[in-house]
């Protein structure tokens, strides 16, 4: 079985994430996409909301889609969340499956700096997706400069619908009492309202 692995802070998950998962699943014939919220992200400032809230929002977002699932694997592990550890765990649990790690263009630019970035390719292929602000050509050029040909052959570059949505923008809108309707799934905005998330400065 081909399984997509989609990591992120998901603070909160939004329609940009869901479209990426949907389009990659379709084009790469993935039977499942697992959304994996990161616990303590190694490369960025800490999330604004707790791991439990971020996981619950992903659950709200994917409910009703039998091909999407989520895993608390990075939230349960103490210390920093390294993708390599997650992939090792997943491949041990599912030795017969093939993993496709889905990464947005902005994150791809930093791939070389990830912990054990070259070892990642022992466990998965990478699907790099376009994102407004970072052209695919820019990441293709960066990957060619950063990695040898043997690794480049394991990276696919894929143009997805350009949705200029980010969690940062959503958090800012909520802080300024602006609507986030049609940027996040309805169940996610209901969850955010219920727990009064992202309202403080
Ligand atoms: P933040 O603004 O807090 O960084 P974000 O919108 O970038 O949030 P993340 O949780 O950081 O969301 O992203 C998880 C993954 O999804 C990353 O690989 C990121 O590049 C990708 N991604 C997020 N939003 C989009 C989008 N609109 N189009 C394409 N890829 C996206
Ligand atoms: Mg981000």
mmCIF file of C-alpha atoms and ligand atoms in Angstrom, residues 44 106-107 131, ligand 2:
data_model
loop_
_atom_site.group_PDB
_atom_site.id
_atom_site.type_symbol
_atom_site.label_atom_id
_atom_site.label_comp_id
_atom_site.label_asym_id
_atom_site.label_seq_id
_atom_site.Cartn_x
_atom_site.Cartn_y
_atom_site.Cartn_z
ATOM 1 C CA UNK A 44 10.653 26.918 14.412
ATOM 2 C CA UNK A 106 8.749 26.591 1.841
ATOM 3 C CA UNK A 107 9.821 23.632 3.984
ATOM 4 C CA UNK A 131 3.073 26.840 -2.436
HETATM 5 MG MG1 LIG B 2 4.607 26.620 8.039
#
